[in-house]
């Protein structure tokens, strides 16, 4: 297998390092997108419509900067006006729904429904609108796509291209937050609702949940100080025994508002006794599953830190996306809370591995702290969350290893990691003695006394280790030319995503050879037969076992 970075990716890396000079900080990107979302509306419209007439109609209210359509419980248009005032103008001509069937709660939002006045006479010039995708391709189709790549490196980049959030999807995530902010403003007029987690940390996959942060800290933060006089003024406020109780009370009323007045919000659950209290709901117009929290500022800093790591070198995101996809395909991660490794923990493991390369591909958190300027200083609840935010100040790595090598070495590294005695620590970029007996110990980078993977049990850790060994072994066999795979058969990353990988594993033992190669060969043989059939039936599709769907 070739271990060179494919030429187009080399250019990408070069371009990346040139682009570095103009890279924006996390705060700049967030501020731009939040402002953009405030000038945007969401319109439920017929699936067939004259796009030209639709835009002409809306442009009576002001210049439109951009628009696109997508599907979620109907067809929706996202329309970004150039000025915020256009929204007020549109709201002025918008009717409240009639009360023929159900009575509407008269809370005016930025989500509208557009219908045709005379559907029969207007039918002629309507065409189906082009809808942007909001979800990933199914794993079967992904595996087929990966098979036609020319190296493992390009397979990883292909997977990332397929899975990463699109520009439209990111805009929609900011819009959903902005719509929840409109509701929260009824109680806290100066609040903001910001996305965090994988929606903004560069590791988000299409379809991932939307983590929202209700930010009340700006309220009353910088009052104008009276320059003269001998008095201070302070608000009288309700006092409660702890910050946690205040958080619970705030989320409780906001949860009720979302439930009672939020257009299209469904299944609102107040999970207030969790370690980090939250309100969970489904936002049907955008199709997002949302988790709203407040008083969770460390998570915002984690999101920014991951954004920095993800923006420093294109290999970081490519490896994280593939490892996350691999883990999901084999049930190492799960959408249900439990003793499984989480995506956040997996990302930390990849980052740690990349810090340990020679030379390191990404810097340690302590190094980023040393690079920080005065403006970067952040202490949150006594925890030092300081690190350099300006990407242009961070020196690019001189490491030129390909993703072919990195993927294999990732599995080999963690297949042999001394989890029984060592912890993973991205602040130091070094293994350290575990301070307690949890099977997997990944130090929380900011709240340093905490383990972010405390939930993981021995069984789940062993599943991870065994699969990692199996995958390293498969990649090494291919590398040695032991498998006679044509490029139409699952190979490289595609082979690692097949369910047979998990079924083949030998519990707790290191591979010596033979068994897996026989089993993989038989899967591939059956694929070859199916492939020949499908080539006869429907052209050049590579069939994948049904379990892989
Ligand atoms: P997805 O699985 O794609 O949603 O990834 P995610 O990074 O968004 O994870 P998740 O939605 O579970 O959590 C959102 C954010 O909360 C993460 O990005 C972290 O910043 C933070 N977070 C999640 N789990 C932990 C944890 O165990 N400890 C700490 N300190 N923060 C966490
Ligand atoms: Mg998330």
Coordinates of C-alpha atoms and ligand atoms in Angstrom, one line a residue:
X1 CA 0.0 0.0 0.0
X2 CA 1.3 3.4 -0.9
X3 CA 2.3 5.6 2.1
X4 CA 2.6 8.9 0.3
X5 CA 0.1 11.7 0.9
X6 CA -2.0 11.8 -2.4
X7 CA -1.0 14.7 -4.5
X8 CA -4.3 16.6 -4.2
X9 CA -4.1 16.2 -0.4
X10 CA -0.5 17.5 -0.4
X11 CA -1.8 20.6 -2.1
X12 CA -4.5 20.8 0.4
X13 CA -2.0 20.7 3.2
X14 CA 0.1 23.3 1.5
X15 CA -3.0 25.4 0.8
X16 CA -4.0 24.9 4.5
X17 CA -0.6 26.3 5.7
X18 CA -0.9 29.3 3.3
X19 CA -4.5 29.9 4.4
X20 CA -3.4 29.7 8.1
X21 CA -2.3 33.4 7.7
X22 CA -5.9 34.4 7.4
X23 CA -7.6 31.9 9.7
X24 CA -10.2 33.4 12.0
X25 CA -10.4 32.8 15.7
X26 CA -13.2 30.7 17.2
X27 CA -14.8 33.8 18.7
X28 CA -14.7 35.7 15.4
X29 CA -16.4 32.8 13.6
X30 CA -19.1 32.4 16.3
X31 CA -19.8 36.2 16.4
X32 CA -20.2 36.3 12.6
X33 CA -22.5 33.3 12.5
X34 CA -24.6 34.5 15.4
X35 CA -25.2 37.8 13.7
X36 CA -25.9 36.2 10.4
X37 CA -28.5 33.9 12.1
X38 CA -30.3 36.9 13.6
X39 CA -31.0 38.2 10.0
X40 CA -32.3 34.8 8.9
X41 CA -35.8 33.3 8.7
X42 CA -37.2 29.8 8.2
X43 CA -40.1 29.3 5.8
X44 CA -42.1 26.1 5.4
X45 CA -43.2 26.1 1.7
X46 CA -44.7 23.8 -0.9
X47 CA -42.2 21.3 -2.3
X48 CA -42.9 22.6 -5.8
X49 CA -42.7 26.3 -6.1
X50 CA -41.5 29.0 -8.5
X51 CA -38.2 29.8 -6.8
X52 CA -37.9 33.1 -8.8
X53 CA -41.3 34.3 -7.7
X54 CA -40.7 33.2 -4.1
X55 CA -37.5 35.3 -3.9
X56 CA -39.2 38.2 -5.7
X57 CA -42.0 38.1 -3.1
X58 CA -39.6 38.1 -0.2
X59 CA -37.3 40.7 -1.6
X60 CA -40.1 43.3 -1.1
X61 CA -39.0 43.2 2.5
X62 CA -35.3 43.8 1.8
X63 CA -32.2 42.5 0.0
X64 CA -31.7 38.7 0.3
X65 CA -28.0 37.6 0.9
X66 CA -28.5 33.9 0.5
X67 CA -31.1 31.2 0.5
X68 CA -31.4 27.4 0.3
X69 CA -34.0 24.6 0.7
X70 CA -34.0 21.4 2.7
X71 CA -36.4 18.7 3.9
X72 CA -37.5 18.2 7.5
X73 CA -41.1 17.3 8.2
X74 CA -41.8 19.2 4.9
X75 CA -39.9 21.5 2.7
X76 CA -38.2 24.5 4.3
X77 CA -36.4 27.5 2.9
X78 CA -33.6 29.3 4.9
X79 CA -33.6 32.9 3.9
X80 CA -30.8 35.3 5.0
X81 CA -31.7 38.9 4.6
X82 CA -29.0 41.6 4.4
X83 CA -30.7 43.6 7.2
X84 CA -32.4 42.6 10.4
X85 CA -35.2 45.1 9.7
X86 CA -36.4 43.0 6.8
X87 CA -37.7 40.5 9.3
X88 CA -39.9 43.1 11.1
X89 CA -41.2 44.1 7.7
X90 CA -42.1 40.5 6.9
X91 CA -43.7 39.9 10.3
X92 CA -45.9 43.0 9.7
X93 CA -47.6 41.3 6.8
X94 CA -47.8 37.8 8.3
X95 CA -51.1 36.5 9.6
X96 CA -51.8 34.6 12.8
X97 CA -53.2 31.2 12.0
X98 CA -57.0 30.8 12.2
X99 CA -58.6 28.9 15.0
X100 CA -60.7 26.5 13.0
X101 CA -59.2 23.4 14.5
X102 CA -56.6 24.0 17.2
X103 CA -55.9 27.3 18.9
X104 CA -52.5 28.9 18.3
X105 CA -50.5 30.4 21.1
X106 CA -49.8 33.9 19.7
X107 CA -46.0 33.8 20.1
X108 CA -44.5 35.4 17.0
X109 CA -41.4 33.7 15.8
X110 CA -39.2 33.7 12.7
X111 CA -40.6 30.4 11.5
X112 CA -43.3 31.0 8.8
X113 CA -45.6 29.0 6.6
X114 CA -46.0 30.1 3.0
X115 CA -49.0 28.8 0.9
X116 CA -50.1 29.6 -2.6
X117 CA -53.2 31.9 -2.8
X118 CA -54.5 30.0 -5.9
X119 CA -52.8 26.6 -6.2
X120 CA -54.6 25.6 -9.4
X121 CA -53.8 28.8 -11.4
X122 CA -50.2 29.0 -10.0
X123 CA -49.3 25.4 -10.8
X124 CA -47.8 26.0 -14.2
X125 CA -44.5 27.6 -13.3
X126 CA -43.8 25.6 -10.2
X127 CA -40.9 23.2 -10.1
X128 CA -39.5 21.0 -7.4
X129 CA -36.9 22.9 -5.4
X130 CA -33.3 21.6 -4.9
X131 CA -33.0 20.4 -1.3
X132 CA -29.6 20.4 0.4
X133 CA -28.6 17.2 2.2
X134 CA -28.9 17.2 6.0
X135 CA -27.7 13.6 6.7
X136 CA -24.9 11.3 5.8
X137 CA -25.0 8.6 3.2
X138 CA -25.7 5.1 4.6
X139 CA -22.6 3.1 5.6
X140 CA -23.1 0.6 2.7
X141 CA -22.8 3.4 0.1
X142 CA -19.9 4.9 2.0
X143 CA -18.0 1.6 1.9
X144 CA -18.6 1.4 -1.8
X145 CA -17.2 4.9 -2.2
X146 CA -14.2 4.2 -0.1
X147 CA -13.4 1.2 -2.3
X148 CA -12.8 3.4 -5.3
X149 CA -10.2 5.6 -3.5
X150 CA -6.6 5.2 -4.4
X151 CA -5.0 5.0 -0.9
X152 CA -6.0 4.7 2.7
X153 CA -5.2 8.4 3.1
X154 CA -7.7 9.4 0.4
X155 CA -10.2 7.0 1.9
X156 CA -10.0 9.0 5.2
X157 CA -10.5 12.3 3.3
X158 CA -13.4 10.8 1.4
X159 CA -15.1 9.7 4.6
X160 CA -14.6 13.2 6.1
X161 CA -16.0 14.9 3.0
X162 CA -19.1 12.7 3.2
X163 CA -19.6 13.1 6.9
X164 CA -18.6 16.6 7.9
X165 CA -21.2 19.3 8.4
X166 CA -22.0 21.3 5.3
X167 CA -22.0 25.1 5.3
X168 CA -25.8 25.1 5.0
X169 CA -26.1 22.7 8.0
X170 CA -23.9 24.8 10.2
X171 CA -26.0 27.9 9.3
X172 CA -29.1 26.0 10.2
X173 CA -27.6 25.0 13.6
X174 CA -26.9 28.7 14.4
X175 CA -30.4 29.6 13.2
X176 CA -32.0 26.9 15.6
X177 CA -30.0 28.5 18.5
X178 CA -31.1 31.9 17.5
X179 CA -34.8 30.8 17.4
X180 CA -34.4 29.3 20.9
X181 CA -32.7 32.6 22.0
X182 CA -35.9 34.5 20.8
X183 CA -37.9 32.4 23.3
X184 CA -35.4 32.7 26.1
X185 CA -35.3 36.4 25.7
X186 CA -38.9 36.6 27.0
X187 CA -37.3 35.9 30.4
X188 CA -33.8 37.2 29.9
X189 CA -33.8 39.9 27.3
X190 CA -30.0 40.1 26.9
X191 CA -29.3 36.4 26.8
X192 CA -27.6 34.6 23.9
X193 CA -28.0 31.0 22.9
X194 CA -24.8 29.6 21.3
X195 CA -24.0 26.2 19.8
X196 CA -21.1 24.2 21.3
X197 CA -19.8 20.7 21.0
X198 CA -19.5 19.0 17.7
X199 CA -21.7 21.6 15.9
X200 CA -18.8 24.1 16.2
X201 CA -15.6 22.2 17.1
X202 CA -14.9 21.0 13.5
X203 CA -15.6 17.4 14.3
X204 CA -19.4 17.4 13.8
X205 CA -21.0 14.8 11.6
X206 CA -24.2 15.5 9.6
X207 CA -27.0 14.4 11.9
X208 CA -25.2 15.0 15.2
X209 CA -27.1 16.5 18.1
X210 CA -27.1 20.2 18.7
X211 CA -25.6 21.3 22.0
X212 CA -26.9 24.7 23.0
X213 CA -25.5 27.0 25.7
X214 CA -27.8 29.6 27.2
X215 CA -25.4 32.4 28.1
X216 CA -26.7 34.8 30.8
X217 CA -23.2 36.1 31.8
X218 CA -23.3 39.1 29.5
X219 CA -26.2 40.4 31.4
X220 CA -25.1 43.2 33.7
X221 CA -21.5 42.3 33.2
X222 CA -20.1 45.7 32.2
X223 CA -22.4 48.3 33.7
X224 CA -21.3 51.9 33.1
X225 CA -19.5 52.9 36.3
X226 CA -20.7 56.2 37.7
X227 CA -17.6 58.3 37.7
X228 CA -18.7 60.6 40.5
X229 CA -20.5 60.2 43.7
X230 CA -20.0 58.0 46.7
X231 CA -22.5 55.2 46.0
X232 CA -22.7 51.9 44.2
X233 CA -25.9 50.5 42.8
X234 CA -26.6 46.8 42.8
X235 CA -29.6 44.8 41.5
X236 CA -31.8 43.2 44.1
X237 CA -32.0 39.6 43.0
X238 CA -33.7 36.4 44.2
X239 CA -31.1 34.4 46.2
X240 CA -30.9 30.6 46.1
X241 CA -28.6 28.3 48.1
X242 CA -26.3 27.3 45.2
X243 CA -25.4 27.9 41.6
X244 CA -26.7 24.5 40.7
X245 CA -30.2 25.3 42.1
X246 CA -30.1 28.6 40.1
X247 CA -29.2 26.7 37.0
X248 CA -32.1 24.2 37.6
X249 CA -34.6 27.0 38.1
X250 CA -33.6 28.9 35.0
X251 CA -33.6 25.8 32.8
X252 CA -37.0 24.8 34.3
X253 CA -38.7 27.9 33.2
X254 CA -37.0 28.1 29.8
X255 CA -37.9 24.4 29.3
X256 CA -41.6 25.3 30.0
X257 CA -41.4 28.3 27.5
X258 CA -39.9 26.1 24.8
X259 CA -42.5 23.5 25.5
X260 CA -45.5 25.9 25.6
X261 CA -44.5 28.5 23.0
X262 CA -41.8 27.2 20.8
X263 CA -43.1 26.6 17.2
X264 CA -42.1 23.0 16.2
X265 CA -40.5 22.0 19.5
X266 CA -41.5 18.5 20.5
X267 CA -40.7 16.0 23.3
X268 CA -39.4 18.5 25.7
X269 CA -37.7 16.8 28.7
X270 CA -36.2 18.6 31.7
X271 CA -33.3 16.6 32.9
X272 CA -32.4 18.8 35.8
X273 CA -30.8 16.2 38.2
X274 CA -28.0 15.3 35.7
X275 CA -24.4 16.3 36.6
X276 CA -24.9 19.0 34.0
X277 CA -28.6 19.9 34.1
X278 CA -30.2 20.2 30.6
X279 CA -33.4 20.6 28.6
X280 CA -33.6 18.1 25.8
X281 CA -36.1 18.5 22.9
X282 CA -36.5 17.9 19.2
X283 CA -36.7 20.9 17.0
X284 CA -38.8 19.6 14.1
X285 CA -38.5 22.5 11.6
X286 CA -34.7 22.1 11.6
X287 CA -34.7 18.4 12.4
X288 CA -32.2 18.7 15.2
X289 CA -32.2 16.9 18.5
X290 CA -31.2 19.6 21.0
X291 CA -29.6 19.7 24.5
X292 CA -29.9 23.1 26.1
X293 CA -27.6 23.8 29.1
X294 CA -26.4 26.9 31.0
X295 CA -23.6 27.5 33.4
X296 CA -21.4 25.1 31.4
X297 CA -18.7 27.5 30.3
X298 CA -15.9 24.8 30.5
X299 CA -17.6 22.9 27.7
X300 CA -17.5 26.1 25.6
X301 CA -13.7 26.3 26.2
X302 CA -13.4 22.6 25.3
X303 CA -15.2 23.3 22.0
X304 CA -12.8 26.1 21.2
X305 CA -9.8 24.0 22.1
X306 CA -11.0 21.2 19.7
X307 CA -11.7 23.8 17.0
X308 CA -8.0 24.9 17.3
X309 CA -6.7 21.3 17.1
X310 CA -9.1 20.6 14.2
X311 CA -8.0 23.7 12.3
X312 CA -4.2 23.2 12.7
X313 CA -3.7 20.3 10.3
X314 CA -6.1 18.6 7.9
X315 CA -5.0 15.1 9.2
X316 CA -6.5 15.7 12.6
X317 CA -10.1 16.0 11.4
X318 CA -9.6 13.2 8.9
X319 CA -8.4 10.8 11.5
X320 CA -11.0 11.8 14.1
X321 CA -13.9 11.3 11.6
X322 CA -12.6 7.9 10.6
X323 CA -12.0 6.7 14.1
X324 CA -15.5 7.9 15.2
X325 CA -17.1 6.2 12.2
X326 CA -15.2 3.0 12.8
X327 CA -16.2 3.1 16.5
X328 CA -19.9 3.7 15.7
X329 CA -20.0 0.9 13.1
X330 CA -18.8 -1.6 15.7
X331 CA -21.0 -0.3 18.6
X332 CA -17.9 1.0 20.5
X333 CA -19.8 4.3 20.8
X334 CA -23.6 4.5 21.1
X335 CA -26.3 7.1 21.0
X336 CA -27.6 5.7 24.3
X337 CA -25.8 6.8 27.5
X338 CA -24.0 3.9 29.3
X339 CA -20.6 2.3 29.8
X340 CA -19.5 3.1 26.3
X341 CA -16.6 5.3 25.1
X342 CA -18.1 8.6 24.0
X343 CA -17.1 10.6 20.9
X344 CA -15.6 13.2 23.1
X345 CA -13.3 10.6 24.7
X346 CA -12.4 9.1 21.4
X347 CA -11.4 12.5 20.1
X348 CA -9.2 13.0 23.1
X349 CA -7.5 9.7 22.3
X350 CA -6.8 10.7 18.7
X351 CA -5.4 14.1 19.8
X352 CA -3.2 12.4 22.4
X353 CA -1.9 10.0 19.8
X354 CA -1.1 12.9 17.4
X355 CA 0.8 14.7 20.2
X356 CA 2.9 11.6 20.7
X357 CA 4.2 11.4 17.1
X358 CA 7.8 12.4 16.3
X359 CA 7.7 15.3 15.6
X360 CA 4.3 15.9 17.2
X361 CA 1.5 16.7 14.7
X362 CA -0.3 18.9 17.3
X363 CA 1.0 20.8 20.3
X364 CA 0.2 19.9 23.9
X365 CA -2.3 22.0 25.8
X366 CA 0.4 23.3 28.1
X367 CA 2.3 24.5 25.0
X368 CA -0.9 26.3 23.8
X369 CA -1.1 27.8 27.2
X370 CA 2.5 29.1 27.0
X371 CA 1.6 30.7 23.6
X372 CA -1.4 32.5 25.1
X373 CA -1.6 36.3 25.1
X374 CA -3.2 38.4 27.9
X375 CA -6.5 38.4 26.0
X376 CA -6.6 34.6 26.1
X377 CA -6.6 34.3 29.9
X378 CA -9.7 32.4 31.0
X379 CA -10.4 31.2 34.5
X380 CA -13.7 29.4 34.8
X381 CA -14.9 28.4 38.3
X382 CA -11.3 28.3 39.4
X383 CA -10.1 26.2 36.5
X384 CA -7.4 27.5 34.3
X385 CA -8.8 27.3 30.7
X386 CA -6.2 29.5 29.1
X387 CA -4.7 28.7 25.7
X388 CA -3.7 30.6 22.5
X389 CA -6.8 31.4 20.4
X390 CA -4.9 32.9 17.4
X391 CA -4.2 30.1 15.0
X392 CA -1.7 32.2 13.1
X393 CA 0.6 32.2 16.2
X394 CA 0.8 28.5 16.4
X395 CA 3.7 27.0 14.4
X396 CA 2.7 24.3 11.9
X397 CA 4.1 20.9 12.4
X398 CA 7.1 19.5 10.4
X399 CA 5.7 16.0 10.6
X400 CA 4.7 14.7 7.1
X401 CA 3.4 11.3 7.9
X402 CA 0.5 10.0 5.8
X403 CA -2.8 9.0 7.1
X404 CA -2.1 5.5 5.9
X405 CA 0.6 5.3 8.6
X406 CA -1.3 7.2 11.2
X407 CA -4.4 5.1 11.0
X408 CA -2.5 1.8 11.4
X409 CA -0.3 3.2 14.1
X410 CA -3.4 4.6 16.0
X411 CA -4.8 1.1 16.2
X412 CA -1.4 -0.4 17.1
X413 CA -0.7 2.2 19.7
X414 CA -4.1 1.8 21.5
X415 CA -4.1 -1.9 21.0
X416 CA -1.0 -2.0 23.2
X417 CA -1.6 0.9 25.5
X418 CA -1.1 0.1 29.2
X419 CA -4.6 1.2 30.2
X420 CA -4.3 -0.7 33.5
X421 CA -1.6 1.8 34.8
X422 CA -1.6 4.8 32.6
X423 CA -3.9 7.8 31.9
X424 CA -4.2 9.9 28.8
X425 CA -3.5 13.6 29.3
X426 CA -3.6 16.0 26.4
X427 CA -2.4 18.8 28.6
X428 CA 1.0 17.2 29.0
X429 CA 1.0 15.0 25.9
X430 CA 2.4 12.2 28.0
X431 CA 1.0 9.1 29.7
X432 CA 0.8 9.5 33.5
X433 CA 0.1 7.1 36.3
X434 CA -3.6 6.7 36.8
X435 CA -4.8 8.4 40.0
X436 CA -7.7 5.9 40.4
X437 CA -8.9 2.6 39.2
X438 CA -11.3 3.4 36.4
X439 CA -10.6 1.1 33.5
X440 CA -10.1 4.1 31.1
X441 CA -8.7 7.3 32.5
X442 CA -8.7 10.4 30.2
X443 CA -7.9 13.5 32.2
X444 CA -10.4 16.3 31.7
X445 CA -8.1 19.0 30.2
X446 CA -9.6 21.8 32.3
X447 CA -11.1 20.3 35.4
X448 CA -8.0 18.3 35.9
X449 CA -9.1 16.2 38.9
X450 CA -11.8 14.6 36.7
X451 CA -11.8 11.7 34.3
X452 CA -13.9 12.3 31.2
X453 CA -14.3 8.5 30.6
X454 CA -15.2 7.4 34.1
X455 CA -18.4 5.8 32.7
X456 CA -16.4 3.3 30.6
X457 CA -16.3 -0.3 32.1
X458 CA -13.7 -3.0 31.6
X459 CA -15.8 -4.9 29.0
X460 CA -16.2 -1.9 26.7
X461 CA -12.5 -1.0 27.1
X462 CA -11.5 -4.6 26.1
X463 CA -13.8 -4.5 23.1
X464 CA -12.1 -1.3 22.0
X465 CA -8.6 -2.8 22.5
X466 CA -9.4 -6.1 20.8
X467 CA -10.9 -4.4 17.8
X468 CA -8.0 -2.0 17.6
X469 CA -5.6 -4.9 17.5
X470 CA -7.6 -6.7 14.8
X471 CA -7.7 -3.6 12.7
X472 CA -4.0 -3.0 13.0
X473 CA -3.4 -6.6 12.0
X474 CA -5.7 -6.3 8.9
X475 CA -4.0 -3.1 7.7
X476 CA -0.6 -4.7 8.2
X477 CA -1.6 -7.8 6.3
X478 CA -2.8 -5.6 3.4
X479 CA 0.4 -3.6 3.6
X480 CA 2.5 -6.8 3.2
X481 CA 0.4 -7.7 0.2
X482 CA -1.0 -10.7 1.9
X483 CA -4.5 -10.1 0.6
X484 CA -5.1 -10.2 -3.1
X485 CA -7.7 -7.5 -3.1
X486 CA -8.8 -5.7 -6.2
X487 CA -9.8 -2.1 -5.8
X488 CA -13.5 -3.1 -6.1
X489 CA -13.4 -5.2 -2.8
X490 CA -13.6 -3.6 0.6
X491 CA -10.0 -2.9 1.6
X492 CA -8.2 -0.4 3.9
X493 CA -10.6 1.7 5.9
X494 CA -13.6 0.1 4.1
X495 CA -12.6 -3.4 5.3
X496 CA -12.3 -2.0 8.9
X497 CA -15.9 -0.8 8.8
X498 CA -17.3 -4.3 7.9
X499 CA -19.1 -6.0 10.7
X500 CA -17.0 -9.1 10.1
X501 CA -14.1 -7.3 11.7
X502 CA -15.9 -7.4 15.1
X503 CA -17.1 -11.0 14.6
X504 CA -13.6 -12.2 13.9
X505 CA -11.9 -10.8 16.9
X506 CA -10.1 -13.2 19.3
X507 CA -11.0 -12.1 22.8
X508 CA -8.1 -10.7 24.8
X509 CA -5.4 -12.2 22.6
X510 CA -3.0 -10.6 20.2
X511 CA -3.3 -11.8 16.6
X512 CA -0.8 -14.3 15.5
X513 CA -2.1 -14.6 11.9
X514 CA -4.2 -17.1 10.0
X515 CA -7.7 -17.1 11.5
X516 CA -8.7 -13.6 10.6
X517 CA -7.2 -13.7 7.2
X518 CA -9.2 -16.9 6.4
X519 CA -12.5 -15.3 7.7
X520 CA -11.9 -12.0 5.9
X521 CA -11.1 -13.9 2.8
X522 CA -14.3 -15.9 3.0
X523 CA -16.3 -12.6 3.5
X524 CA -14.5 -11.1 0.5
X525 CA -15.1 -14.3 -1.6
X526 CA -18.8 -14.1 -0.9
X527 CA -18.7 -10.4 -1.8
X528 CA -16.9 -11.2 -5.0
X529 CA -19.7 -13.7 -6.0
X530 CA -22.4 -11.1 -5.1
X531 CA -20.4 -8.5 -6.9
X532 CA -20.3 -10.5 -10.1
X533 CA -24.1 -11.0 -9.8
X534 CA -24.7 -7.3 -9.1
X535 CA -22.5 -6.3 -12.0
X536 CA -24.8 -8.4 -14.2
X537 CA -28.0 -7.0 -12.5
X538 CA -27.3 -3.3 -12.0
X539 CA -24.0 -2.1 -13.1
X540 CA -20.9 -1.5 -11.0
X541 CA -22.1 -1.5 -7.5
X542 CA -20.0 -3.3 -4.8
X543 CA -22.4 -5.2 -2.6
X544 CA -21.9 -5.1 1.1
X545 CA -23.3 -7.5 3.7
X546 CA -26.7 -6.4 5.0
X547 CA -25.4 -6.1 8.6
X548 CA -23.2 -3.2 7.4
X549 CA -26.2 -1.1 6.7
Ligands
LIG1 P1 -21.3 14.3 19.4 O1 -21.3 12.9 19.8 O2 -21.1 14.4 17.9 O3 -22.5 15.0 19.9 O4 -20.0 14.9 20.1 P2 -19.9 16.1 21.1 O5 -18.5 16.6 21.2 O6 -20.9 17.2 20.7 O7 -20.3 15.5 22.5 P3 -21.6 15.7 23.4 O8 -22.8 16.1 22.7 O9 -21.7 14.4 24.2 O10 -21.1 16.8 24.4 C1 -21.0 18.2 24.0 C2 -19.8 18.8 24.6 O11 -19.8 18.7 26.1 C3 -18.4 18.1 24.2 O12 -17.9 18.6 23.0 C4 -17.6 18.5 25.4 O13 -17.1 19.8 25.3 C5 -18.5 18.4 26.5 N1 -18.5 17.1 27.1 C6 -19.1 16.0 26.7 N2 -18.8 14.9 27.5 C7 -18.0 15.4 28.5 C8 -17.4 14.8 29.7 O14 -17.5 13.7 29.9 N3 -16.7 15.7 30.4 C9 -16.6 17.0 30.1 N4 -15.9 17.7 30.9 N5 -17.1 17.6 29.1 C10 -17.8 16.8 28.3
LIG2 MG1 -23.0 16.9 20.7

